Amino acid sequence: MKFDTWWLALFVSMMGFAVTGHAQEKLKIYISADMEGVVGVVTGEQLGPSGFEYNRFREFMTQEVNAAIEAAFEAGATEVVVSDSHGNGQNLLMEKLPKNIMLVRSWPRPLMMMQGIDETFDGVIFIGYHSSTTNPEGVRAHTISSARLADIRLNGVSMPEAGINAAIAGQFNVPVIMVSGDDAIVKEATALLGDIEGAVVKWAYGFHSAKTLMPEAAYDLIREKVKKAIGRIKDFKPYKLKTPVQLDVRFKNYRPSEVLSYLPIVERTDAHSIRYVGKDMIEVSKFLEFILTYEPSLEP
Ligand SMILES: [Zn+2]
């Protein structure tokens, strides 16, 4: 090799190193996956182990998450954490997920549907989400517990799970960049969180009916919206609430608010409602998880 060819070769290889070094800049994506907003889901038959269609819909949920993961890596993500955040927290079919991600499973978790998030992440994606219990529209509209809760407010504003979870991510300065689900949650989440990307995989006719895309079309749409969101990730701002955070919980029944008001940190605001003020969203999340989990018969 001639001397100047040698220098040229060295220069080219150093440039290559610089380019690769840049391409490997970290980009961490957190995916919180629920099931009510997954393609085709309309009733409880798809949502839990006693439903006749549950096992097939676990597959669809898993493939929606896979579509988001694949698109995230293609768009430059270097690390992905997924939380299985529906029902028993054990819905996603692990053997069908790629080996280079991490998965959060089962309950209870101090940060609920956002367990595993921290300030090292760059963006949050919601897959399979649904509208809030105070929204008259949306398939299986509820907030955290359809059986127990009639409203959750943060600083006076009624929240869907997408809002509570965005506020938890906001605590760590991480923005939500994309949501998938029915038309009702995409509308509700964008009204609350701003111009995030939304993948509408079905259109609600009622609590238990919808017009839906077919699974493969939903995966394509999710891929497209995830790529778009990561492509403009600098556009999104974390959803940060003023602290301390005032949490108002309205129960469907009477006794939870009666008994919780024995605690000096809890104020009973009406027959069915309590108020708790936490110093930040971490405290609020732990309080919520506590009041929905605790019972003296807990074992082991
Ligand atoms: Zn769910």
CSV table of C-alpha atoms and ligand atoms in Angstrom, one decimal:
chain,number,residue,atom,x,y,z
A,1,MET,CA,0.0,0.0,0.0
A,2,LYS,CA,1.3,3.4,-1.0
A,3,PHE,CA,1.7,6.0,1.8
A,4,ASP,CA,-1.2,8.3,0.7
A,5,THR,CA,-3.5,5.3,0.0
A,6,TRP,CA,-2.7,4.2,3.6
A,7,TRP,CA,-3.7,7.6,4.9
A,8,LEU,CA,-6.9,7.5,2.8
A,9,ALA,CA,-7.8,4.1,4.1
A,10,LEU,CA,-7.2,5.2,7.7
A,11,PHE,CA,-9.3,8.4,7.1
A,12,VAL,CA,-12.2,6.3,5.6
A,13,SER,CA,-12.2,3.8,8.4
A,14,MET,CA,-12.2,6.6,11.0
A,15,MET,CA,-15.2,8.3,9.2
A,16,GLY,CA,-16.9,4.9,9.3
A,17,PHE,CA,-16.3,4.7,13.0
A,18,ALA,CA,-17.7,8.2,13.5
A,19,VAL,CA,-20.8,7.5,11.5
A,20,THR,CA,-21.5,4.1,13.3
A,21,GLY,CA,-20.8,5.8,16.6
A,22,HIS,CA,-23.4,8.3,15.8
A,23,ALA,CA,-26.0,5.8,14.6
A,24,GLN,CA,-25.6,3.9,17.9
A,25,GLU,CA,-26.7,6.9,20.0
A,26,LYS,CA,-29.2,5.5,22.5
A,27,LEU,CA,-32.9,5.7,21.9
A,28,LYS,CA,-35.1,4.0,24.5
A,29,ILE,CA,-38.7,3.3,24.0
A,30,TYR,CA,-41.3,2.2,26.6
A,31,ILE,CA,-44.4,0.3,25.4
A,32,SER,CA,-47.4,0.0,27.7
A,33,ALA,CA,-49.8,-2.6,26.3
A,34,ASP,CA,-53.5,-3.0,27.2
A,35,MET,CA,-56.0,-5.2,25.5
A,36,GLU,CA,-59.4,-3.5,25.2
A,37,GLY,CA,-58.1,-1.3,22.3
A,38,VAL,CA,-56.6,-4.3,20.4
A,39,VAL,CA,-58.0,-4.9,16.9
A,40,GLY,CA,-61.4,-6.8,17.0
A,41,VAL,CA,-61.8,-6.7,20.8
A,42,VAL,CA,-65.5,-5.8,21.6
A,43,THR,CA,-66.5,-7.8,24.8
A,44,GLY,CA,-65.2,-9.7,27.7
A,45,GLU,CA,-65.0,-12.9,25.6
A,46,GLN,CA,-61.7,-11.6,24.2
A,47,LEU,CA,-60.3,-10.1,27.4
A,48,GLY,CA,-59.7,-12.9,30.0
A,49,PRO,CA,-59.0,-16.6,30.4
A,50,SER,CA,-62.7,-17.4,30.8
A,51,GLY,CA,-63.6,-15.9,27.4
A,52,PHE,CA,-64.0,-18.3,24.4
A,53,GLU,CA,-61.8,-16.0,22.2
A,54,TYR,CA,-59.1,-15.0,24.7
A,55,ASN,CA,-56.3,-17.2,23.4
A,56,ARG,CA,-56.7,-16.0,19.8
A,57,PHE,CA,-56.8,-12.3,21.0
A,58,ARG,CA,-53.6,-12.8,23.1
A,59,GLU,CA,-52.0,-13.5,19.7
A,60,PHE,CA,-53.4,-10.3,18.2
A,61,MET,CA,-52.3,-8.3,21.2
A,62,THR,CA,-48.8,-9.8,20.9
A,63,GLN,CA,-48.6,-9.1,17.2
A,64,GLU,CA,-49.7,-5.4,17.7
A,65,VAL,CA,-46.9,-5.1,20.3
A,66,ASN,CA,-44.5,-6.8,17.9
A,67,ALA,CA,-45.5,-4.4,15.1
A,68,ALA,CA,-44.7,-1.5,17.4
A,69,ILE,CA,-41.4,-3.1,18.5
A,70,GLU,CA,-40.2,-3.8,15.0
A,71,ALA,CA,-41.1,-0.3,13.8
A,72,ALA,CA,-39.3,1.2,16.8
A,73,PHE,CA,-36.1,-0.7,16.1
A,74,GLU,CA,-36.4,0.1,12.3
A,75,ALA,CA,-36.8,3.8,13.2
A,76,GLY,CA,-33.6,3.8,15.4
A,77,ALA,CA,-34.6,2.6,18.8
A,78,THR,CA,-31.7,0.9,20.6
A,79,GLU,CA,-33.7,-0.5,23.6
A,80,VAL,CA,-37.4,-1.4,24.2
A,81,VAL,CA,-39.2,-2.3,27.4
A,82,VAL,CA,-42.7,-3.6,27.2
A,83,SER,CA,-45.2,-3.8,30.1
A,84,ASP,CA,-48.0,-6.3,29.9
A,85,SER,CA,-50.6,-4.0,31.4
A,86,HIS,CA,-54.0,-5.7,31.0
A,87,GLY,CA,-56.0,-8.0,33.4
A,88,ASN,CA,-53.7,-10.4,35.0
A,89,GLY,CA,-50.6,-8.9,33.4
A,90,GLN,CA,-49.8,-12.2,31.8
A,91,ASN,CA,-51.4,-11.9,28.3
A,92,LEU,CA,-48.5,-11.4,25.9
A,93,LEU,CA,-47.0,-14.6,24.4
A,94,MET,CA,-43.4,-14.2,25.3
A,95,GLU,CA,-42.1,-16.8,22.9
A,96,LYS,CA,-43.4,-14.6,20.0
A,97,LEU,CA,-41.6,-11.5,21.2
A,98,PRO,CA,-38.1,-10.7,20.0
A,99,LYS,CA,-35.2,-11.7,22.3
A,100,ASN,CA,-33.7,-8.2,22.5
A,101,ILE,CA,-36.4,-6.6,24.6
A,102,MET,CA,-37.5,-6.8,28.3
A,103,LEU,CA,-41.0,-7.5,29.5
A,104,VAL,CA,-42.7,-6.4,32.7
A,105,ARG,CA,-45.4,-8.9,33.9
A,106,SER,CA,-48.1,-9.3,36.6
A,107,TRP,CA,-49.1,-7.1,39.6
A,108,PRO,CA,-49.0,-5.3,41.9
A,109,ARG,CA,-46.5,-2.7,40.7
A,110,PRO,CA,-45.8,0.7,42.3
A,111,LEU,CA,-46.0,2.4,38.9
A,112,MET,CA,-48.9,0.3,37.6
A,113,MET,CA,-49.1,0.2,33.8
A,114,MET,CA,-45.9,2.2,33.6
A,115,GLN,CA,-43.6,0.0,35.8
A,116,GLY,CA,-40.1,0.1,34.4
A,117,ILE,CA,-40.2,3.7,33.1
A,118,ASP,CA,-37.4,6.0,34.2
A,119,GLU,CA,-35.7,9.2,33.0
A,120,THR,CA,-33.4,7.3,30.6
A,121,PHE,CA,-36.3,6.7,28.2
A,122,ASP,CA,-37.0,8.9,25.2
A,123,GLY,CA,-40.6,8.1,24.3
A,124,VAL,CA,-43.7,6.1,25.4
A,125,ILE,CA,-46.1,4.2,23.2
A,126,PHE,CA,-49.5,3.0,24.3
A,127,ILE,CA,-50.9,-0.1,22.4
A,128,GLY,CA,-54.4,-1.4,22.8
A,129,TYR,CA,-55.7,1.5,24.9
A,130,HIS,CA,-59.3,2.4,25.6
A,131,SER,CA,-61.3,5.6,26.6
A,132,SER,CA,-62.0,6.6,30.2
A,133,THR,CA,-65.0,5.7,32.4
A,134,THR,CA,-66.4,9.2,32.1
A,135,ASN,CA,-66.3,9.1,28.3
A,136,PRO,CA,-69.8,8.2,26.9
A,137,GLU,CA,-68.0,6.7,23.8
A,138,GLY,CA,-65.6,3.9,23.4
A,139,VAL,CA,-65.3,0.1,23.5
A,140,ARG,CA,-65.0,-1.1,27.1
A,141,ALA,CA,-64.6,2.5,28.3
A,142,HIS,CA,-63.3,2.4,31.9
A,143,THR,CA,-60.5,3.8,34.1
A,144,ILE,CA,-58.3,1.1,35.8
A,145,SER,CA,-61.2,-0.9,37.2
A,146,SER,CA,-64.5,-1.2,35.4
A,147,ALA,CA,-66.1,-3.0,38.4
A,148,ARG,CA,-65.0,-0.5,41.1
A,149,LEU,CA,-64.3,3.0,39.8
A,150,ALA,CA,-66.6,5.7,38.3
A,151,ASP,CA,-64.0,8.5,37.9
A,152,ILE,CA,-60.3,9.3,38.5
A,153,ARG,CA,-59.3,13.0,38.5
A,154,LEU,CA,-55.8,14.4,38.6
A,155,ASN,CA,-55.7,18.1,39.7
A,156,GLY,CA,-59.5,18.3,39.0
A,157,VAL,CA,-59.4,16.8,35.5
A,158,SER,CA,-61.0,13.4,34.7
A,159,MET,CA,-58.4,11.1,33.3
A,160,PRO,CA,-58.3,8.1,31.0
A,161,GLU,CA,-55.5,5.5,31.8
A,162,ALA,CA,-53.6,7.2,29.0
A,163,GLY,CA,-53.6,10.5,31.0
A,164,ILE,CA,-52.6,8.9,34.3
A,165,ASN,CA,-49.8,7.0,32.6
A,166,ALA,CA,-48.7,10.0,30.6
A,167,ALA,CA,-48.4,11.9,33.9
A,168,ILE,CA,-46.3,9.1,35.4
A,169,ALA,CA,-44.0,9.3,32.3
A,170,GLY,CA,-44.0,13.1,32.6
A,171,GLN,CA,-42.7,12.8,36.2
A,172,PHE,CA,-39.5,11.3,34.5
A,173,ASN,CA,-39.6,13.8,31.7
A,174,VAL,CA,-40.5,11.2,29.1
A,175,PRO,CA,-43.2,12.2,26.5
A,176,VAL,CA,-45.9,10.0,25.1
A,177,ILE,CA,-45.4,9.8,21.3
A,178,MET,CA,-48.1,7.4,20.0
A,179,VAL,CA,-51.3,5.7,21.0
A,180,SER,CA,-53.3,2.8,19.4
A,181,GLY,CA,-56.9,1.8,20.2
A,182,ASP,CA,-60.4,2.7,19.1
A,183,ASP,CA,-61.4,6.1,17.7
A,184,ALA,CA,-62.6,7.2,21.2
A,185,ILE,CA,-59.3,6.8,23.0
A,186,VAL,CA,-57.3,8.3,20.1
A,187,LYS,CA,-59.6,11.4,20.3
A,188,GLU,CA,-59.4,11.5,24.1
A,189,ALA,CA,-55.7,11.1,24.3
A,190,THR,CA,-54.8,13.6,21.6
A,191,ALA,CA,-57.2,16.2,23.2
A,192,LEU,CA,-55.4,15.7,26.5
A,193,LEU,CA,-51.8,15.1,25.4
A,194,GLY,CA,-51.5,17.2,22.2
A,195,ASP,CA,-50.5,16.2,18.7
A,196,ILE,CA,-49.3,12.6,19.4
A,197,GLU,CA,-49.5,10.0,16.6
A,198,GLY,CA,-52.7,7.9,16.8
A,199,ALA,CA,-53.5,4.5,15.2
A,200,VAL,CA,-57.3,3.9,15.1
A,201,VAL,CA,-57.8,0.1,14.7
A,202,LYS,CA,-61.5,0.1,15.2
A,203,TRP,CA,-64.5,2.5,15.5
A,204,ALA,CA,-66.8,2.2,18.5
A,205,TYR,CA,-70.5,1.9,18.0
A,206,GLY,CA,-71.0,1.3,21.7
A,207,PHE,CA,-69.5,-0.2,24.8
A,208,HIS,CA,-69.7,-3.7,23.3
A,209,SER,CA,-69.6,-3.1,19.5
A,210,ALA,CA,-67.4,-1.7,16.9
A,211,LYS,CA,-66.4,-1.7,13.2
A,212,THR,CA,-62.9,-3.1,13.1
A,213,LEU,CA,-59.8,-3.4,10.9
A,214,MET,CA,-58.5,-6.9,10.2
A,215,PRO,CA,-55.4,-7.9,12.3
A,216,GLU,CA,-52.8,-7.5,9.5
A,217,ALA,CA,-54.1,-4.1,8.6
A,218,ALA,CA,-53.9,-3.0,12.2
A,219,TYR,CA,-50.3,-4.2,12.4
A,220,ASP,CA,-49.4,-2.2,9.3
A,221,LEU,CA,-51.1,0.9,10.7
A,222,ILE,CA,-49.3,0.6,14.0
A,223,ARG,CA,-45.9,0.1,12.3
A,224,GLU,CA,-46.6,3.3,10.2
A,225,LYS,CA,-47.6,5.4,13.1
A,226,VAL,CA,-44.7,4.3,15.4
A,227,LYS,CA,-42.2,5.1,12.6
A,228,LYS,CA,-43.8,8.5,12.1
A,229,ALA,CA,-43.8,9.2,15.9
A,230,ILE,CA,-40.1,8.3,16.3
A,231,GLY,CA,-39.2,10.3,13.2
A,232,ARG,CA,-40.4,13.4,14.9
A,233,ILE,CA,-39.7,12.4,18.5
A,234,LYS,CA,-38.2,15.9,19.3
A,235,ASP,CA,-41.7,17.4,18.7
A,236,PHE,CA,-43.3,15.8,21.8
A,237,LYS,CA,-43.3,17.4,25.3
A,238,PRO,CA,-43.6,15.4,28.5
A,239,TYR,CA,-47.1,15.7,30.1
A,240,LYS,CA,-46.2,17.2,33.5
A,241,LEU,CA,-48.7,17.9,36.2
A,242,LYS,CA,-48.4,20.7,38.8
A,243,THR,CA,-47.2,19.3,42.1
A,244,PRO,CA,-48.4,18.4,44.7
A,245,VAL,CA,-50.9,16.3,42.7
A,246,GLN,CA,-54.5,16.1,43.9
A,247,LEU,CA,-56.1,12.7,43.2
A,248,ASP,CA,-59.9,12.3,43.4
A,249,VAL,CA,-61.3,8.8,43.2
A,250,ARG,CA,-65.0,8.0,42.8
A,251,PHE,CA,-66.0,4.5,43.7
A,252,LYS,CA,-69.0,2.8,42.3
A,253,ASN,CA,-69.8,1.5,45.8
A,254,TYR,CA,-70.2,3.2,49.2
A,255,ARG,CA,-68.0,1.4,51.6
A,256,PRO,CA,-64.5,1.9,50.1
A,257,SER,CA,-64.7,5.7,50.6
A,258,GLU,CA,-66.2,5.2,54.1
A,259,VAL,CA,-63.3,2.9,55.3
A,260,LEU,CA,-60.5,4.7,53.4
A,261,SER,CA,-61.5,8.0,55.1
A,262,TYR,CA,-60.3,6.5,58.5
A,263,LEU,CA,-56.8,7.2,57.2
A,264,PRO,CA,-55.6,10.7,58.1
A,265,ILE,CA,-54.1,11.1,54.6
A,266,VAL,CA,-57.5,10.6,53.0
A,267,GLU,CA,-60.4,13.1,52.8
A,268,ARG,CA,-63.9,11.9,52.0
A,269,THR,CA,-65.3,14.4,49.6
A,270,ASP,CA,-68.8,12.8,49.1
A,271,ALA,CA,-70.5,9.5,49.8
A,272,HIS,CA,-68.7,7.7,47.0
A,273,SER,CA,-65.5,9.8,46.7
A,274,ILE,CA,-62.1,10.3,48.4
A,275,ARG,CA,-59.3,12.8,47.9
A,276,TYR,CA,-55.6,12.2,48.4
A,277,VAL,CA,-52.8,14.7,47.7
A,278,GLY,CA,-49.4,13.2,46.8
A,279,LYS,CA,-46.1,15.1,46.4
A,280,ASP,CA,-45.7,13.7,42.9
A,281,MET,CA,-47.1,11.1,40.4
A,282,ILE,CA,-45.0,8.3,42.0
A,283,GLU,CA,-46.8,8.8,45.3
A,284,VAL,CA,-50.2,9.1,43.5
A,285,SER,CA,-49.5,5.9,41.5
A,286,LYS,CA,-48.5,3.9,44.7
A,287,PHE,CA,-51.6,5.2,46.5
A,288,LEU,CA,-53.9,4.1,43.6
A,289,GLU,CA,-52.3,0.7,43.4
A,290,PHE,CA,-52.6,0.3,47.1
A,291,ILE,CA,-56.3,1.1,47.4
A,292,LEU,CA,-57.1,-1.2,44.5
A,293,THR,CA,-54.9,-4.1,45.7
A,294,TYR,CA,-54.9,-4.2,49.5
A,295,GLU,CA,-57.1,-6.6,51.4
A,296,PRO,CA,-56.2,-8.3,54.7
A,297,SER,CA,-56.6,-11.7,53.1
A,298,LEU,CA,-53.6,-11.1,50.8
A,299,GLU,CA,-51.5,-14.3,50.5
A,300,PRO,CA,-48.6,-15.1,50.5
B,1,ZN,ZN,-57.2,-3.6,30.0
